[in-house]
CSV table of C-alpha atoms and ligand atoms in Angstrom, one decimal:
chain,number,residue,atom,x,y,z
A,1,MET,CA,12.2,15.7,13.0
A,2,ILE,CA,8.8,15.7,11.1
A,3,ALA,CA,5.7,13.9,12.5
A,4,ILE,CA,4.7,11.7,10.0
A,5,THR,CA,1.3,10.5,11.3
A,6,ASP,CA,-0.9,12.1,13.9
A,7,PRO,CA,-1.3,9.9,17.1
A,8,ARG,CA,-5.1,10.3,17.0
A,9,ILE,CA,-5.2,8.8,13.7
A,10,GLU,CA,-3.1,6.0,14.8
A,11,GLU,CA,-5.2,5.4,17.7
A,12,TYR,CA,-8.4,5.4,15.6
A,13,LEU,CA,-6.8,2.8,13.4
A,14,MET,CA,-5.7,0.5,16.1
A,15,ARG,CA,-9.2,0.7,17.6
A,16,LEU,CA,-10.6,-0.6,14.2
A,17,ALA,CA,-8.4,-3.7,14.1
A,18,PRO,CA,-7.7,-4.9,17.6
A,19,GLU,CA,-5.0,-7.6,17.3
A,20,GLU,CA,-6.0,-10.8,19.3
A,21,ASP,CA,-3.0,-12.9,18.4
A,22,PRO,CA,-0.9,-13.2,21.7
A,23,TYR,CA,2.4,-13.6,19.8
A,24,VAL,CA,1.9,-10.3,18.0
A,25,GLN,CA,1.2,-8.7,21.5
A,26,GLU,CA,4.2,-10.4,23.1
A,27,MET,CA,6.5,-9.2,20.3
A,28,GLU,CA,4.9,-5.6,20.4
A,29,GLN,CA,5.6,-5.5,24.2
A,30,LEU,CA,9.1,-6.6,23.8
A,31,ALA,CA,10.0,-4.1,21.3
A,32,ARG,CA,8.6,-1.5,23.7
A,33,GLU,CA,10.6,-2.8,26.5
A,34,ARG,CA,13.9,-3.2,24.7
A,35,ARG,CA,12.9,0.1,22.4
A,36,PHE,CA,13.7,-2.2,19.5
A,37,PRO,CA,12.5,-0.8,16.1
A,38,ILE,CA,10.0,-3.0,14.6
A,39,VAL,CA,7.8,-2.0,11.8
A,40,ASP,CA,4.4,-1.1,13.4
A,41,ARG,CA,1.2,-2.6,13.5
A,42,LEU,CA,-0.1,-0.6,10.6
A,43,VAL,CA,3.0,-1.5,8.4
A,44,GLY,CA,2.8,-5.0,9.5
A,45,ARG,CA,-0.8,-5.2,8.3
A,46,LEU,CA,0.3,-3.6,4.9
A,47,LEU,CA,3.1,-6.3,4.7
A,48,TYR,CA,0.4,-8.9,5.1
A,49,LEU,CA,-1.9,-7.4,2.4
A,50,LEU,CA,0.9,-7.0,0.0
A,51,THR,CA,2.0,-10.6,0.4
A,52,ARG,CA,-1.4,-11.9,-0.1
A,53,LEU,CA,-1.7,-10.0,-3.3
A,54,ARG,CA,1.7,-10.9,-4.8
A,55,GLN,CA,1.3,-14.6,-3.5
A,56,PRO,CA,5.1,-15.2,-3.3
A,57,GLN,CA,6.7,-18.6,-3.1
A,58,LEU,CA,9.9,-17.2,-1.7
A,59,VAL,CA,10.3,-14.0,0.7
A,60,VAL,CA,13.7,-12.9,1.6
A,61,GLU,CA,14.0,-10.5,4.7
A,62,LEU,CA,17.2,-8.7,5.1
A,63,GLY,CA,17.2,-7.6,8.8
A,64,SER,CA,14.4,-9.5,10.5
A,65,GLY,CA,15.2,-8.5,14.1
A,66,PHE,CA,13.4,-11.0,16.4
A,67,GLY,CA,10.8,-11.8,13.8
A,68,TYR,CA,7.9,-9.3,14.1
A,69,SER,CA,7.9,-8.4,10.4
A,70,THR,CA,8.7,-12.0,9.6
A,71,TRP,CA,5.3,-13.1,11.4
A,72,TRP,CA,3.3,-10.9,9.0
A,73,PHE,CA,5.1,-12.5,6.0
A,74,ALA,CA,4.7,-15.9,7.4
A,75,ARG,CA,1.1,-15.5,8.0
A,76,ALA,CA,0.5,-14.2,4.7
A,77,ILE,CA,2.1,-16.9,2.4
A,78,SER,CA,0.7,-20.1,1.3
A,79,ILE,CA,1.8,-23.3,3.0
A,80,THR,CA,4.0,-24.1,-0.1
A,81,GLY,CA,6.0,-20.7,0.4
A,82,LYS,CA,9.1,-19.9,2.4
A,83,VAL,CA,10.3,-16.9,4.3
A,84,VAL,CA,14.0,-16.3,4.9
A,85,MET,CA,14.7,-14.5,8.0
A,86,THR,CA,18.2,-13.0,8.7
A,87,ASP,CA,19.8,-11.3,11.4
A,88,HIS,CA,23.2,-11.0,12.8
A,89,ASP,CA,22.2,-11.3,16.2
A,90,GLN,CA,21.9,-14.8,17.3
A,91,GLU,CA,19.7,-14.0,20.3
A,92,ASN,CA,17.0,-12.5,17.9
A,93,ILE,CA,17.0,-15.6,15.7
A,94,ASP,CA,16.7,-18.0,18.8
A,95,TYR,CA,13.8,-15.9,20.2
A,96,ALA,CA,12.2,-15.9,16.7
A,97,ARG,CA,12.6,-19.6,16.4
A,98,ARG,CA,10.9,-20.2,19.7
A,99,ILE,CA,7.8,-18.0,18.7
A,100,PHE,CA,7.5,-19.7,15.4
A,101,GLN,CA,7.7,-23.3,16.8
A,102,GLU,CA,4.9,-22.4,19.3
A,103,THR,CA,2.8,-20.8,16.6
A,104,GLY,CA,3.1,-23.7,14.1
A,105,LEU,CA,4.7,-21.6,11.5
A,106,ALA,CA,8.2,-22.7,11.8
A,107,ASP,CA,8.3,-24.9,8.9
A,108,ARG,CA,7.6,-22.0,6.5
A,109,ILE,CA,10.8,-20.1,7.9
A,110,GLU,CA,14.4,-20.4,7.3
A,111,PHE,CA,16.3,-19.1,10.2
A,112,ARG,CA,19.7,-17.6,9.2
A,113,VAL,CA,22.3,-15.9,11.6
A,114,GLY,CA,24.9,-13.7,9.8
A,115,ASN,CA,25.2,-10.7,7.6
A,116,ALA,CA,22.1,-10.4,5.5
A,117,LEU,CA,24.1,-9.0,2.6
A,118,THR,CA,25.9,-12.1,2.4
A,119,ILE,CA,23.2,-14.6,3.1
A,120,GLY,CA,20.9,-12.9,0.5
A,121,ARG,CA,23.4,-14.2,-2.2
A,122,ASP,CA,22.2,-17.7,-1.4
A,123,TYR,CA,18.9,-17.1,-3.0
A,124,ASP,CA,17.5,-16.6,-6.4
A,125,ASN,CA,14.0,-16.1,-7.8
A,126,ILE,CA,13.0,-14.0,-5.0
A,127,ASP,CA,9.3,-13.0,-5.2
A,128,LEU,CA,9.3,-10.6,-2.4
A,129,LEU,CA,12.4,-8.8,-0.9
A,130,PHE,CA,12.2,-6.9,2.3
A,131,ILE,CA,15.0,-4.6,3.4
A,132,ASP,CA,15.3,-3.4,6.8
A,133,VAL,CA,19.2,-3.5,7.6
A,134,ASP,CA,21.4,-0.7,8.8
A,135,LYS,CA,20.4,2.4,6.8
A,136,GLN,CA,23.9,2.8,5.4
A,137,ASP,CA,23.8,-0.4,3.5
A,138,TYR,CA,20.3,-0.1,1.7
A,139,ARG,CA,21.9,0.9,-1.6
A,140,GLN,CA,24.5,-1.9,-1.6
A,141,ALA,CA,21.6,-4.4,-0.6
A,142,ALA,CA,19.7,-3.3,-3.7
A,143,GLU,CA,22.6,-3.8,-5.9
A,144,ILE,CA,23.3,-7.3,-4.4
A,145,MET,CA,19.7,-8.4,-4.6
A,146,LEU,CA,18.3,-7.0,-7.7
A,147,PRO,CA,19.8,-9.6,-10.1
A,148,ARG,CA,18.2,-12.1,-7.8
A,149,LEU,CA,14.5,-11.3,-8.1
A,150,ALA,CA,11.8,-13.2,-9.9
A,151,LYS,CA,9.6,-11.9,-12.5
A,152,ASN,CA,7.1,-9.3,-11.3
A,153,ALA,CA,8.9,-9.2,-7.8
A,154,LEU,CA,8.0,-6.8,-5.2
A,155,ILE,CA,10.7,-5.0,-3.0
A,156,ILE,CA,9.4,-3.4,0.3
A,157,ALA,CA,11.9,-1.2,2.2
A,158,ASP,CA,11.3,0.2,5.8
A,159,ASN,CA,12.4,3.6,6.9
A,160,ALA,CA,12.4,5.2,3.4
A,161,LEU,CA,11.8,8.7,5.0
A,162,TRP,CA,13.9,8.2,8.0
A,163,TYR,CA,12.1,10.1,10.3
A,164,GLY,CA,11.6,12.8,7.7
A,165,ARG,CA,15.2,13.5,7.6
A,166,VAL,CA,15.7,12.7,4.0
A,167,ALA,CA,13.2,15.5,3.1
A,168,GLU,CA,15.2,17.9,5.4
A,169,GLY,CA,18.3,17.0,3.6
A,170,ASN,CA,20.3,15.9,6.7
A,171,ASP,CA,24.0,14.8,5.9
A,172,ASP,CA,24.6,12.0,8.4
A,173,PRO,CA,25.5,8.5,6.9
A,174,GLU,CA,22.2,7.0,7.5
A,175,THR,CA,20.1,9.6,6.0
A,176,ARG,CA,22.6,9.8,3.1
A,177,GLY,CA,22.3,6.0,2.8
A,178,ILE,CA,18.4,6.1,2.6
A,179,ALA,CA,18.4,9.2,0.2
A,180,GLU,CA,20.8,7.4,-2.2
A,181,PHE,CA,18.8,4.1,-2.1
A,182,ASN,CA,15.6,6.0,-2.9
A,183,ARG,CA,17.3,7.8,-5.9
A,184,PHE,CA,18.8,4.5,-7.1
A,185,MET,CA,15.3,2.8,-6.9
A,186,PHE,CA,13.5,5.7,-8.7
A,187,ALA,CA,16.1,5.8,-11.4
A,188,ARG,CA,15.5,2.3,-12.4
A,189,ARG,CA,13.2,2.1,-15.4
A,190,ASP,CA,12.6,-1.8,-14.9
A,191,PHE,CA,10.9,-1.1,-11.7
A,192,PHE,CA,7.9,0.9,-10.7
A,193,THR,CA,8.8,2.7,-7.5
A,194,THR,CA,6.8,4.7,-4.8
A,195,ILE,CA,7.0,5.6,-1.2
A,196,LEU,CA,4.1,5.7,1.2
A,197,PRO,CA,4.5,8.1,3.9
A,198,LEU,CA,3.2,5.5,6.4
A,199,ARG,CA,5.0,5.5,9.7
A,200,ASP,CA,8.7,6.1,8.8
A,201,GLY,CA,8.0,5.8,5.1
A,202,VAL,CA,7.7,2.4,3.2
A,203,LEU,CA,9.4,2.2,-0.4
A,204,LEU,CA,7.5,-0.1,-2.7
A,205,SER,CA,9.1,-1.2,-5.9
A,206,TYR,CA,7.4,-3.6,-8.4
A,207,LYS,CA,9.6,-5.2,-11.0
A,208,TYR,CA,8.2,-4.9,-14.7
A,209,GLY,CA,8.4,-8.5,-16.4
B,1,MET,CA,-8.9,19.1,11.0
B,2,ILE,CA,-5.9,16.9,11.4
B,3,ALA,CA,-3.0,17.3,8.9
B,4,ILE,CA,-2.2,13.8,7.6
B,5,THR,CA,1.0,14.3,5.8
B,6,ASP,CA,3.7,17.1,6.3
B,7,PRO,CA,4.1,19.0,3.1
B,8,ARG,CA,7.9,18.9,3.2
B,9,ILE,CA,7.5,15.1,2.8
B,10,GLU,CA,5.0,15.3,-0.1
B,11,GLU,CA,7.4,17.8,-1.9
B,12,TYR,CA,10.3,15.2,-1.3
B,13,LEU,CA,8.1,12.5,-2.9
B,14,MET,CA,7.1,14.6,-5.8
B,15,ARG,CA,10.6,15.4,-6.5
B,16,LEU,CA,11.5,11.7,-6.5
B,17,ALA,CA,9.0,10.7,-9.3
B,18,PRO,CA,8.6,13.7,-11.6
B,19,GLU,CA,5.5,13.0,-13.8
B,20,GLU,CA,6.2,13.3,-17.5
B,21,ASP,CA,2.8,12.3,-18.9
B,22,PRO,CA,1.1,15.4,-20.3
B,23,TYR,CA,-2.3,14.0,-19.7
B,24,VAL,CA,-1.6,13.4,-15.9
B,25,GLN,CA,-0.4,17.0,-15.8
B,26,GLU,CA,-3.4,18.3,-17.6
B,27,MET,CA,-5.8,16.5,-15.2
B,28,GLU,CA,-4.0,17.6,-12.1
B,29,GLN,CA,-4.1,21.3,-13.4
B,30,LEU,CA,-7.8,20.9,-14.1
B,31,ALA,CA,-8.4,19.5,-10.6
B,32,ARG,CA,-6.5,22.5,-9.1
B,33,GLU,CA,-8.5,24.9,-11.1
B,34,ARG,CA,-11.9,23.5,-10.4
B,35,ARG,CA,-10.9,22.5,-6.8
B,36,PHE,CA,-12.1,19.1,-7.8
B,37,PRO,CA,-11.3,16.2,-5.5
B,38,ILE,CA,-9.1,13.8,-7.2
B,39,VAL,CA,-6.9,11.2,-5.4
B,40,ASP,CA,-3.5,12.8,-5.5
B,41,ARG,CA,-0.4,11.8,-7.3
B,42,LEU,CA,0.9,9.5,-4.3
B,43,VAL,CA,-2.5,7.7,-4.1
B,44,GLY,CA,-2.5,7.3,-8.0
B,45,ARG,CA,0.8,5.7,-7.8
B,46,LEU,CA,-0.4,3.4,-5.1
B,47,LEU,CA,-3.4,2.4,-7.2
B,48,TYR,CA,-1.0,1.8,-10.1
B,49,LEU,CA,1.2,-0.5,-8.1
B,50,LEU,CA,-1.6,-2.4,-6.2
B,51,THR,CA,-3.4,-3.0,-9.8
B,52,ARG,CA,0.0,-4.4,-11.1
B,53,LEU,CA,0.2,-6.7,-8.1
B,54,ARG,CA,-3.3,-8.1,-8.4
B,55,GLN,CA,-3.4,-8.2,-12.2
B,56,PRO,CA,-7.2,-7.7,-12.4
B,57,GLN,CA,-9.2,-8.5,-15.6
B,58,LEU,CA,-12.2,-6.2,-14.3
B,59,VAL,CA,-11.8,-3.0,-12.3
B,60,VAL,CA,-15.0,-1.2,-11.4
B,61,GLU,CA,-14.8,2.4,-10.2
B,62,LEU,CA,-17.7,3.9,-8.4
B,63,GLY,CA,-17.2,7.7,-8.7
B,64,SER,CA,-14.5,8.3,-11.5
B,65,GLY,CA,-14.9,12.0,-11.8
B,66,PHE,CA,-13.2,13.0,-15.0
B,67,GLY,CA,-10.9,10.0,-15.0
B,68,TYR,CA,-7.8,10.8,-13.0
B,69,SER,CA,-8.0,7.7,-10.8
B,70,THR,CA,-9.2,5.8,-14.1
B,71,TRP,CA,-6.1,6.9,-15.7
B,72,TRP,CA,-3.9,5.0,-13.2
B,73,PHE,CA,-6.0,1.7,-13.4
B,74,ALA,CA,-6.1,1.9,-17.2
B,75,ARG,CA,-2.3,2.2,-17.2
B,76,ALA,CA,-1.7,-0.7,-14.8
B,77,ILE,CA,-4.0,-3.2,-16.3
B,78,SER,CA,-3.1,-5.7,-19.1
B,79,ILE,CA,-4.4,-5.2,-22.5
B,80,THR,CA,-6.9,-7.9,-22.2
B,81,GLY,CA,-8.4,-6.1,-19.1
B,82,LYS,CA,-11.2,-3.5,-18.5
B,83,VAL,CA,-11.9,-0.6,-16.4
B,84,VAL,CA,-15.5,0.4,-15.7
B,85,MET,CA,-15.7,4.2,-14.9
B,86,THR,CA,-18.9,5.8,-13.8
B,87,ASP,CA,-20.0,9.2,-12.9
B,88,HIS,CA,-23.3,10.9,-12.8
B,89,ASP,CA,-21.9,13.9,-14.6
B,90,GLN,CA,-22.0,13.7,-18.4
B,91,GLU,CA,-19.5,16.4,-18.7
B,92,ASN,CA,-16.9,14.4,-16.6
B,93,ILE,CA,-17.4,11.2,-18.7
B,94,ASP,CA,-17.0,13.2,-22.0
B,95,TYR,CA,-13.9,14.8,-20.9
B,96,ALA,CA,-12.5,11.5,-20.0
B,97,ARG,CA,-13.6,10.0,-23.2
B,98,ARG,CA,-11.6,12.6,-25.0
B,99,ILE,CA,-8.5,12.1,-22.9
B,100,PHE,CA,-8.6,8.3,-23.2
B,101,GLN,CA,-9.1,8.4,-26.9
B,102,GLU,CA,-6.0,10.6,-27.2
B,103,THR,CA,-3.8,8.5,-25.1
B,104,GLY,CA,-4.9,5.3,-26.9
B,105,LEU,CA,-6.4,3.7,-23.7
B,106,ALA,CA,-10.0,4.2,-24.6
B,107,ASP,CA,-10.6,0.5,-25.6
B,108,ARG,CA,-9.7,-0.7,-22.0
B,109,ILE,CA,-12.4,1.7,-20.7
B,110,GLU,CA,-16.3,1.5,-20.4
B,111,PHE,CA,-17.6,4.9,-20.0
B,112,ARG,CA,-20.8,4.9,-18.0
B,113,VAL,CA,-22.9,8.0,-17.1
B,114,GLY,CA,-25.3,7.5,-14.1
B,115,ASN,CA,-25.6,6.5,-10.6
B,116,ALA,CA,-22.6,4.3,-9.9
B,117,LEU,CA,-24.7,2.3,-7.2
B,118,THR,CA,-27.1,1.1,-9.9
B,119,ILE,CA,-24.4,0.8,-12.7
B,120,GLY,CA,-22.4,-1.5,-10.4
B,121,ARG,CA,-25.1,-4.1,-10.4
B,122,ASP,CA,-24.4,-4.7,-14.2
B,123,TYR,CA,-21.1,-6.4,-13.2
B,124,ASP,CA,-19.9,-9.5,-11.7
B,125,ASN,CA,-16.6,-11.2,-11.0
B,126,ILE,CA,-15.0,-7.9,-10.2
B,127,ASP,CA,-11.2,-8.2,-9.4
B,128,LEU,CA,-10.8,-4.7,-8.2
B,129,LEU,CA,-13.4,-2.4,-6.8
B,130,PHE,CA,-12.6,1.3,-6.3
B,131,ILE,CA,-15.1,3.3,-4.1
B,132,ASP,CA,-15.0,7.2,-4.3
B,133,VAL,CA,-18.8,8.2,-4.4
B,134,ASP,CA,-20.5,10.6,-2.0
B,135,LYS,CA,-19.4,9.6,1.5
B,136,GLN,CA,-22.9,8.9,2.8
B,137,ASP,CA,-23.2,6.1,0.5
B,138,TYR,CA,-19.9,4.0,1.1
B,139,ARG,CA,-21.7,1.6,3.3
B,140,GLN,CA,-24.5,0.9,0.9
B,141,ALA,CA,-22.0,0.7,-2.1
B,142,ALA,CA,-20.2,-2.0,-0.1
B,143,GLU,CA,-23.4,-4.0,0.5
B,144,ILE,CA,-24.4,-4.1,-3.2
B,145,MET,CA,-21.0,-4.7,-4.4
B,146,LEU,CA,-19.5,-7.4,-2.2
B,147,PRO,CA,-21.5,-10.1,-3.5
B,148,ARG,CA,-20.2,-9.1,-7.1
B,149,LEU,CA,-16.5,-9.6,-6.3
B,150,ALA,CA,-14.3,-12.3,-7.9
B,151,LYS,CA,-11.9,-14.6,-5.8
B,152,ASN,CA,-9.1,-12.7,-4.0
B,153,ALA,CA,-10.8,-9.4,-5.0
B,154,LEU,CA,-9.2,-6.2,-3.7
B,155,ILE,CA,-11.2,-3.1,-2.5
B,156,ILE,CA,-9.6,0.3,-2.5
B,157,ALA,CA,-11.7,3.1,-1.1
B,158,ASP,CA,-10.6,6.6,-1.0
B,159,ASN,CA,-11.2,9.1,1.9
B,160,ALA,CA,-11.3,6.5,4.7
B,161,LEU,CA,-10.1,9.0,7.3
B,162,TRP,CA,-12.2,11.9,5.9
B,163,TYR,CA,-9.6,14.7,6.9
B,164,GLY,CA,-9.2,13.1,10.1
B,165,ARG,CA,-12.8,13.6,11.0
B,166,VAL,CA,-13.5,9.9,11.8
B,167,ALA,CA,-10.8,10.1,14.2
B,168,GLU,CA,-12.3,13.2,15.9
B,169,GLY,CA,-15.7,11.7,16.1
B,170,ASN,CA,-17.4,14.4,14.1
B,171,ASP,CA,-21.3,13.6,13.6
B,172,ASP,CA,-22.1,15.0,10.2
B,173,PRO,CA,-23.6,12.7,7.6
B,174,GLU,CA,-20.4,12.2,5.6
B,175,THR,CA,-18.2,11.4,8.6
B,176,ARG,CA,-20.8,9.1,9.9
B,177,GLY,CA,-21.0,7.5,6.4
B,178,ILE,CA,-17.3,6.8,6.4
B,179,ALA,CA,-17.1,5.7,10.0
B,180,GLU,CA,-19.9,3.2,9.4
B,181,PHE,CA,-18.3,2.0,6.4
B,182,ASN,CA,-14.9,1.3,8.1
B,183,ARG,CA,-16.7,-0.6,10.9
B,184,PHE,CA,-18.5,-2.6,8.3
B,185,MET,CA,-15.5,-3.7,6.5
B,186,PHE,CA,-13.4,-4.4,9.4
B,187,ALA,CA,-16.2,-6.6,11.0
B,188,ARG,CA,-16.2,-8.9,7.9
B,189,ARG,CA,-14.2,-11.9,8.7
B,190,ASP,CA,-14.1,-12.9,5.0
B,191,PHE,CA,-11.8,-9.8,4.2
B,192,PHE,CA,-8.5,-8.7,5.4
B,193,THR,CA,-8.8,-4.9,6.0
B,194,THR,CA,-6.4,-2.0,6.7
B,195,ILE,CA,-6.4,1.7,6.3
B,196,LEU,CA,-3.2,3.6,5.1
B,197,PRO,CA,-3.0,7.0,6.6
B,198,LEU,CA,-1.9,8.2,3.1
B,199,ARG,CA,-3.3,11.8,2.1
B,200,ASP,CA,-7.0,11.4,3.2
B,201,GLY,CA,-6.8,7.8,4.1
B,202,VAL,CA,-7.0,4.6,1.8
B,203,LEU,CA,-8.8,1.6,2.8
B,204,LEU,CA,-7.7,-1.6,1.4
B,205,SER,CA,-9.5,-4.9,1.7
B,206,TYR,CA,-8.6,-8.3,0.5
B,207,LYS,CA,-11.1,-10.9,0.2
B,208,TYR,CA,-10.0,-14.4,1.4
B,209,GLY,CA,-10.9,-17.0,-1.2
C,1,SAM,C1,15.2,-2.4,12.2
C,1,SAM,S1,15.7,-3.9,12.9
C,1,SAM,C2,14.4,-5.1,12.1
C,1,SAM,C3,13.1,-5.1,12.5
C,1,SAM,C4,12.2,-6.2,12.0
C,1,SAM,N1,12.4,-6.2,10.4
C,1,SAM,C5,10.9,-5.9,12.2
C,1,SAM,O1,10.1,-5.0,11.6
C,1,SAM,O2,10.5,-6.6,13.2
C,1,SAM,C6,17.0,-4.1,12.1
C,1,SAM,C7,17.6,-5.5,12.5
C,1,SAM,O3,18.5,-5.9,11.4
C,1,SAM,C8,19.8,-6.4,12.0
C,1,SAM,N2,20.8,-6.0,11.0
C,1,SAM,C9,21.0,-4.7,10.6
C,1,SAM,N3,22.1,-4.8,9.5
C,1,SAM,C10,22.3,-6.2,9.4
C,1,SAM,C11,23.0,-6.9,8.6
C,1,SAM,N4,23.8,-6.3,7.6
C,1,SAM,N5,22.9,-8.3,8.5
C,1,SAM,C12,22.2,-9.0,9.5
C,1,SAM,N6,21.5,-8.2,10.4
C,1,SAM,C13,21.4,-7.0,10.3
C,1,SAM,C14,19.9,-5.6,13.3
C,1,SAM,O4,20.5,-6.5,14.3
C,1,SAM,C15,18.4,-5.6,13.7
C,1,SAM,O5,17.9,-6.6,14.4
C,2,SAM,C1,-14.0,12.4,-5.3
C,2,SAM,S1,-14.6,12.7,-6.9
C,2,SAM,C2,-13.9,11.1,-7.9
C,2,SAM,C3,-12.5,11.5,-8.3
C,2,SAM,C4,-11.8,10.4,-9.0
C,2,SAM,N1,-12.0,9.0,-8.3
C,2,SAM,C5,-10.3,10.7,-9.1
C,2,SAM,O1,-9.7,10.3,-7.9
C,2,SAM,O2,-9.9,11.2,-10.0
C,2,SAM,C6,-16.3,11.8,-6.8
C,2,SAM,C7,-17.1,11.7,-8.2
C,2,SAM,O3,-18.1,10.8,-8.0
C,2,SAM,C8,-19.3,11.3,-8.5
C,2,SAM,N2,-20.3,10.7,-7.7
C,2,SAM,C9,-20.6,10.8,-6.4
C,2,SAM,N3,-21.5,9.9,-6.1
C,2,SAM,C10,-22.0,9.3,-7.2
C,2,SAM,C11,-22.8,8.2,-7.5
C,2,SAM,N4,-23.7,7.8,-6.5
C,2,SAM,N5,-23.0,7.9,-8.8
C,2,SAM,C12,-22.1,8.4,-9.8
C,2,SAM,N6,-21.2,9.3,-9.5
C,2,SAM,C13,-21.2,9.8,-8.2
C,2,SAM,C14,-19.1,12.9,-8.2
C,2,SAM,O4,-19.9,13.5,-9.4
C,2,SAM,C15,-17.7,13.2,-8.6
C,2,SAM,O5,-17.4,13.3,-9.9
């Protein structure tokens, strides 16, 4: 495995932007306790900034877990916007519902339990699509969702470097899934795609027109 | 010095997005020959994507060198937009003028020779500000330019980790300059600021309202 960011740099960055929101802290704590793979704080902050820049009316998240990434989107959209969160684990969605009710953000969110690749088909004109499902399914998720995007949509996909394994050329199904997804997105001439080597790799893809 | 991104990952990312534009290749070659510090390809691609997302009418670049970063902005803005490039080295600006005339992008660009901190005062309503001058001057550049930003402006500053030295707490003037700039930007409550540990660190700051 390739270490992507030096821990001293992560620490410096955490010190610069201490997080005061108790719900963010609670969710980060929960992730540590359960060893649940959330995007980390830095990626969360990037999601927030990109969302502000794009000003989406509709965000669809495939694979929301218990809502950590959702929180960053929900904070960043305007009050007329909506975030669809999806997870096949009922408990995750219940937890998220409680958190978002307490923070007053619940009316910006649709809580959907089930297979994200099925639920995704219920939406059109998606301004911002976030992909964080099982890694074998990234390519299929892209194929299903691309026709459902709005003009100038932004796609964000987490784990685009998969602990660096895509660069090492590993051949397990998850690494292959990510590698195929990356090739697929970079081959589309109607999107501008790049990967930020941030944490586990964040793929960004902007739809021309 | 702390290595920020593993070379195998950089290589994988380069292979995914081969660059076919001969001017980009020429400028990257020139940078290697002269050991001239341009933002690299990955940061260039990020500049492009952020510019597309923000859709600025006016981009002001403080410290453009011979125009590599300028090229990414100029490609990303609409035909009604403008990029102001600044450098105190006449030769750099002359080179850029030739390149941009050949590529047909010259009419989107203002070529300005002189001190970027002075030239910057000629502009208002800046949608996107890029800072890449001498590192001691970042804080002063921010103080001069913040009042000149448009609504929802985006600031991008290169070298926000300064080879990791800000995290190591070095005390030379350049590291101090960057560290003070970072603290200054993160303390502003009217901006949302984050640093991507991409190459040498890219600070992004979004102006609320
Ligand atoms: C990496 S975690 C999500 C973390 C979340 N995005 C965050 O950053 O806070 C992936 C989640 O997606 C769920 N998941 C994976 N594949 C799914 C699918 N096809 N449909 C619905 N949920 C899925 C898993 O149960 C897990 O909770
Ligand atoms: C790091 S290089 C710029 C590279 C360029 N942004 C790119 O990525 O292709 C910094 C450039 O800024 C110029 N420079 C530094 N401080 C300046 C200032 N105060 N006014 C004008 N130019 C400056 C230097 O001459 C040098 O060409």
